XYZ file of C-alpha atoms in Angstrom:
263
model
C -9.343 43.528 2.769
C -11.624 45.582 5.039
C -14.798 47.405 4.029
C -13.211 50.827 4.712
C -10.306 50.048 2.395
C -12.700 49.019 -0.370
C -14.688 52.243 0.150
C -11.551 54.345 -0.117
C -10.632 52.591 -3.342
C -14.043 53.397 -4.800
C -13.650 57.086 -3.870
C -10.325 57.423 -5.705
C -11.841 56.310 -9.019
C -14.100 58.312 -11.369
C -17.787 58.391 -10.459
C -19.033 57.047 -13.775
C -21.266 54.028 -13.640
C -18.991 52.004 -15.927
C -15.904 52.718 -13.827
C -17.630 51.721 -10.603
C -18.936 48.438 -12.078
C -15.518 47.580 -13.468
C -13.931 48.326 -10.114
C -16.415 46.113 -8.287
C -15.655 43.195 -10.617
C -11.904 43.684 -10.231
C -12.033 43.815 -6.425
C -14.340 40.794 -6.187
C -12.112 38.799 -8.492
C -9.034 39.663 -6.484
C -10.640 38.740 -3.157
C -11.899 35.396 -4.552
C -8.489 34.559 -5.998
C -6.797 35.354 -2.688
C -9.253 33.115 -0.833
C -8.634 30.227 -3.236
C -4.873 30.560 -2.888
C -5.155 30.715 0.892
C -7.348 27.597 1.130
C -5.311 25.548 -1.358
C -2.050 26.535 0.318
C -3.321 25.461 3.728
C -4.739 22.155 2.438
C -1.526 21.221 0.643
C 0.782 22.049 3.556
C -0.319 19.586 6.214
C 1.555 16.455 7.315
C 0.237 13.398 5.438
C 0.846 9.649 5.204
C 0.972 7.623 1.999
C 1.694 3.888 1.514
C 4.420 2.602 -0.769
C 2.101 0.550 -2.947
C -1.053 -0.508 -1.086
C -1.989 -0.827 2.559
C -4.393 -3.763 2.762
C -6.477 -4.857 5.717
C -4.766 -7.577 7.734
C -1.479 -7.093 5.886
C 1.798 -5.212 6.247
C 2.832 -1.975 4.567
C 5.625 0.570 4.379
C 4.324 4.132 4.566
C 5.848 7.589 4.154
C 5.019 10.427 6.525
C 5.413 13.484 4.297
C 6.290 16.732 6.069
C 6.221 19.967 4.042
C 7.470 23.254 5.437
C 4.630 25.781 5.551
C 6.701 28.652 6.961
C 8.800 31.206 5.091
C 11.049 32.165 7.988
C 11.559 28.879 9.915
C 12.652 25.289 9.333
C 11.128 22.047 10.616
C 13.462 20.349 13.083
C 11.243 17.728 14.748
C 8.379 15.369 13.908
C 6.380 13.274 16.395
C 3.985 10.602 15.136
C 1.556 8.971 17.579
C 0.230 5.572 16.525
C -3.486 4.824 17.045
C -4.007 3.310 20.488
C -7.488 2.019 19.610
C -5.927 -0.163 16.879
C -2.484 -1.185 18.203
C 0.028 -2.477 15.665
C 2.320 -5.354 16.562
C 5.171 -3.896 14.521
C 6.350 -0.356 13.667
C 9.899 -0.055 12.331
C 11.172 3.397 11.297
C 13.686 3.623 8.472
C 16.807 5.723 9.217
C 16.766 9.157 7.580
C 20.156 10.828 7.016
C 20.663 13.799 9.313
C 17.824 12.840 11.664
C 17.850 10.994 15.002
C 14.932 8.626 15.547
C 13.554 7.390 18.856
C 10.731 4.952 19.605
C 8.423 4.947 22.638
C 6.376 1.901 23.663
C 3.240 1.408 25.722
C 1.865 -1.559 27.662
C -1.272 -3.246 26.350
C -4.259 -3.965 28.544
C -5.013 -6.975 26.368
C -2.035 -8.833 24.823
C -1.955 -9.476 21.085
C -0.763 -12.582 19.278
C 1.662 -12.487 16.360
C 3.292 -15.546 14.767
C 2.498 -17.644 17.829
C 3.905 -15.090 20.304
C 2.083 -12.872 22.788
C 2.725 -9.150 22.388
C 2.370 -7.209 25.652
C 3.672 -3.806 24.466
C 3.610 -1.940 21.162
C 5.131 1.184 19.664
C 3.082 4.222 20.689
C 5.177 7.102 19.304
C 8.002 7.668 16.823
C 10.046 10.884 16.985
C 12.527 12.239 14.440
C 14.824 15.045 15.636
C 17.076 17.010 13.303
C 20.829 16.666 13.846
C 22.636 17.746 10.680
C 19.541 18.238 8.523
C 16.240 20.108 8.583
C 13.236 20.839 6.393
C 13.893 24.324 5.072
C 11.259 26.694 3.632
C 10.025 25.513 0.241
C 11.076 21.892 0.935
C 9.577 18.673 2.299
C 10.920 15.491 3.866
C 9.609 11.891 3.958
C 9.960 9.620 6.969
C 9.356 5.904 6.095
C 7.932 3.404 8.579
C 7.131 -0.314 8.148
C 3.794 -1.073 9.804
C 1.915 -4.269 10.623
C -0.171 -6.095 11.174
C -2.859 -3.738 9.919
C -6.379 -4.177 11.356
C -9.039 -6.007 9.356
C -12.172 -4.310 10.704
C -11.523 -0.623 9.860
C -11.167 1.368 6.643
C -8.544 3.838 7.845
C -6.001 4.604 10.544
C -5.567 8.081 12.010
C -2.104 9.177 13.166
C -1.578 12.333 15.220
C 1.464 14.428 14.262
C 3.348 17.282 15.941
C 5.568 19.433 13.713
C 8.178 21.571 15.489
C 10.020 24.534 13.921
C 13.362 25.990 14.917
C 11.572 29.127 16.176
C 9.921 26.914 18.867
C 6.538 26.905 17.101
C 4.642 23.599 17.286
C 1.866 22.776 14.831
C -0.485 20.044 16.055
C -1.895 17.982 13.188
C -4.264 16.016 15.412
C -7.828 16.649 14.199
C -9.586 13.502 13.004
C -11.624 13.778 9.794
C -15.372 14.335 10.092
C -18.008 13.793 7.451
C -19.032 17.069 5.849
C -16.366 19.064 7.702
C -12.820 19.964 6.733
C -10.513 20.081 9.794
C -8.302 23.111 10.145
C -5.348 20.986 11.290
C -6.094 17.513 9.861
C -4.261 14.477 11.196
C -2.529 12.107 8.746
C -4.985 9.407 7.621
C -3.952 6.058 6.111
C -6.662 4.462 3.944
C -6.841 0.651 4.084
C -7.905 -1.339 1.027
C -9.540 -4.747 0.807
C -7.108 -7.690 0.430
C -6.722 -9.103 -3.082
C -7.036 -12.871 -3.551
C -4.312 -14.944 -5.210
C -4.303 -14.363 -8.977
C -3.568 -18.042 -9.696
C -6.486 -19.196 -7.567
C -8.934 -16.757 -9.132
C -7.722 -16.889 -12.722
C -10.635 -17.955 -14.992
C -10.167 -21.424 -16.477
C -7.221 -22.313 -14.267
C -9.026 -25.303 -12.729
C -10.363 -26.471 -16.101
C -6.879 -26.258 -17.600
C -5.397 -28.332 -14.788
C -8.173 -30.921 -15.160
C -7.638 -31.131 -18.917
C -3.898 -31.589 -18.430
C -4.504 -34.411 -15.956
C -6.996 -36.048 -18.329
C -4.579 -35.829 -21.248
C -1.841 -37.308 -19.113
C -4.142 -40.218 -18.177
C -5.061 -40.815 -21.809
C -1.415 -40.843 -22.817
C -0.711 -43.368 -20.078
C -3.593 -45.610 -21.219
C -2.423 -45.372 -24.823
C 1.093 -46.333 -23.788
C -0.240 -49.308 -21.796
C -2.390 -50.470 -24.730
C 0.610 -50.190 -27.035
C 2.690 -52.304 -24.641
C -0.089 -54.956 -24.436
C -0.348 -55.072 -28.228
C 3.403 -55.529 -28.550
C 3.336 -58.394 -26.038
C 0.468 -60.154 -27.932
C 2.274 -59.859 -31.255
C 5.434 -61.285 -29.762
C 3.510 -64.244 -28.326
C 1.819 -65.036 -31.670
C 5.087 -64.900 -33.558
C 6.684 -67.127 -30.942
C 3.878 -69.710 -31.247
C 4.182 -69.750 -35.072
C 7.904 -70.298 -34.789
C 7.456 -73.223 -32.464
C 4.829 -74.757 -34.785
C 7.053 -74.401 -37.838
C 9.890 -76.004 -35.949
C 7.744 -78.965 -34.894
C 6.568 -79.507 -38.498
C 10.139 -79.467 -39.690
C 11.185 -82.055 -37.113
C 8.279 -84.336 -38.052
C 9.089 -84.023 -41.722
C 12.680 -84.954 -41.062
C 11.701 -88.048 -39.056
C 9.376 -89.278 -41.794
C 11.986 -88.715 -44.443
C 14.511 -90.751 -42.446
C 12.136 -93.700 -42.101
C 11.445 -93.791 -45.842
C 15.147 -93.906 -46.634
C 15.639 -96.766 -44.181
C 12.851 -98.810 -45.864
């Protein structure tokens, strides 16, 4: 709203002080509300990338490139995603999206990478989805999934540059990297990387003590069983010796009794 338009509005209203103050408040409120709607609409309409779950440093992740339509009179018919060349990824596998044709471009590496014992000399540099029987119409959005890996370990985020093409030949370039203290007009999709989480079993409090106690109990049970076996063997030996002694006494008694009868 220009200054001349505001002046004309003031002139059409009564000249009382109350009317002019009320008009000023109304106009200011309307301009502020329009600015808020304009800023929020622009911020919410850009191409973004979000992981399915978490994207951890040094790991693998499946991400969704979310493409909203920010036009009222055109539809999105093409999306180009450029992968970061300063942090090449050994793997980038796009998931098929119904109604869209996907193509993958690769680039040679100056310095080969190693993955699972193999040397990687080229990586995916760009993924392009082109509409065939589908499109992103006004008031809609579309997600384009990609499996990425291996993610770098020495950075906190990855910046992807995106080109969004409409059926009226307009191309919106979402390529501006984020800067501290400054909001880009056409921000590039940014994937935040989180720190890796250690194994829950290895870090669970008391897990080692529990395993040690179990081993100790098992050893005690084994010693108890061995002592029980030794005690059983000793008892059997004593009873056997008593039996032999009783038998010998009986034999001697019989011999003596036979001699007395003979005399």
